[in-house]
C-alpha cells in the first residue's frame, strides 16, 4: 500500500525545517482544529455553542478561543536535541495538514450521499481523521497512563506474551510472526525512547501509532457520506467508534474491530467508515430518531465538551454519566489500560446507534 505523503519522513523533515525558520512561537495549541469547528458557524454568527457535558454550562465563542491547551504539542526536554527535533515541529505539521484538510472537507460539501469513491480523497481524509482521533486530551491521558503502567509492571513482563506482543505490533504497524517472537521482543525492549520524560514519550508514541497503524487502517476502510435533516453535534473527541448489537458498551472500542467509525463533518453531514467488505444500504440519510441517537453517542464520547451551531442547544437535553477516571476492578496491565466509557457499570446504557448498518445480516 502506498504511504500517504503526509506520513512520510520527507514531509516531517519539511515541517521541522519550517519550524526552525519560523520565529513565531505558537502557544495556543488547538486539539480540535479551528477550521473544523468553523464548519458549525454561520454567515450571521462566527461563533459556536460549546457545552460542558457534565454541568450543561453553555457559551457562545469563536473557535479560536476554545478547544486548546497552551503548548500541548510541544516536544521538549533536556535530553532532546532541539536542532534535530524542533520542539514545535508536530504543531507545525498538524497546521499544514489542517490547511489541506480544510480543502478536503469542503470538497465533501459538493458530493452526494453514498460511497466516497475517490481513493486520493479517502487517503487524505484518513490522515486527518486518524490524527484527530489521536491528538486529543483523552488520548494524551491514555498514553501517559500506559507509560505509568509500564513502569509499574515492567515492559518485559507485559510484552513477553504472544497475544500482547501481537497487539503492540499491530498498534505500531509491525508485522508479528510467532516464530520471531523473541527477536521482535528484544528489538522492542532495546529501542530507546525519545526522552526519559513522560510528555515527549506520550506524544512520540501517538505520532507513531498515527503514522504506522491508524491512518493506514482507515485508508483500507469503506467511506460513506450520510446526511441528516436534524442538526448534528460534534465534540472534543469527534472520532466515534460504534459497536453492533450484543457488544459491550463499557470500554472504548478498537479501530481494527469496530464495525462503524463516525466522524461529523458538519451540522448536517456525517462520515461513516465501515469494514472494507461492508456496504451501507440506502437510505444514506438519518431520520430524526437516528440523528438523536448519534448525537447521544457523540456526547457520551466527549472528554469534556460538545460543540454545535450557535442557533441550536441540543446538548441541553442530553444527559450522560460522568466519565470514569479508571477501571476500579482492574488487576492486570491490560485491564488498567483498557479505557472505560461513561457506560461502565451502567444499567441504563442505550443500544448502539445505526443498527440497520450493523445487524449481522448486513455484515
JSON list of C-alpha atoms in Angstrom, two decimals, residues 42 113 121 130 145 149 210 279 285 293 297 345 349:
[
{"chain": "A", "resi": 42, "resn": "UNK", "atom": "CA", "xyz": [-22.93, 30.57, 10.08]},
{"chain": "A", "resi": 113, "resn": "UNK", "atom": "CA", "xyz": [-24.62, 10.99, -0.13]},
{"chain": "A", "resi": 121, "resn": "UNK", "atom": "CA", "xyz": [-9.52, 11.93, -1.12]},
{"chain": "A", "resi": 130, "resn": "UNK", "atom": "CA", "xyz": [-6.71, 9.36, 12.31]},
{"chain": "A", "resi": 145, "resn": "UNK", "atom": "CA", "xyz": [-1.27, 6.21, 31.84]},
{"chain": "A", "resi": 149, "resn": "UNK", "atom": "CA", "xyz": [1.62, 1.20, 33.96]},
{"chain": "A", "resi": 210, "resn": "UNK", "atom": "CA", "xyz": [-0.97, 7.60, 13.78]},
{"chain": "A", "resi": 279, "resn": "UNK", "atom": "CA", "xyz": [-21.57, -1.74, 2.19]},
{"chain": "A", "resi": 285, "resn": "UNK", "atom": "CA", "xyz": [-29.75, 9.83, 5.42]},
{"chain": "A", "resi": 293, "resn": "UNK", "atom": "CA", "xyz": [-29.06, 8.52, 18.84]},
{"chain": "A", "resi": 297, "resn": "UNK", "atom": "CA", "xyz": [-23.20, 8.80, 21.09]},
{"chain": "A", "resi": 345, "resn": "UNK", "atom": "CA", "xyz": [-21.35, -0.26, 35.31]},
{"chain": "A", "resi": 349, "resn": "UNK", "atom": "CA", "xyz": [-26.79, 2.21, 28.70]}
]
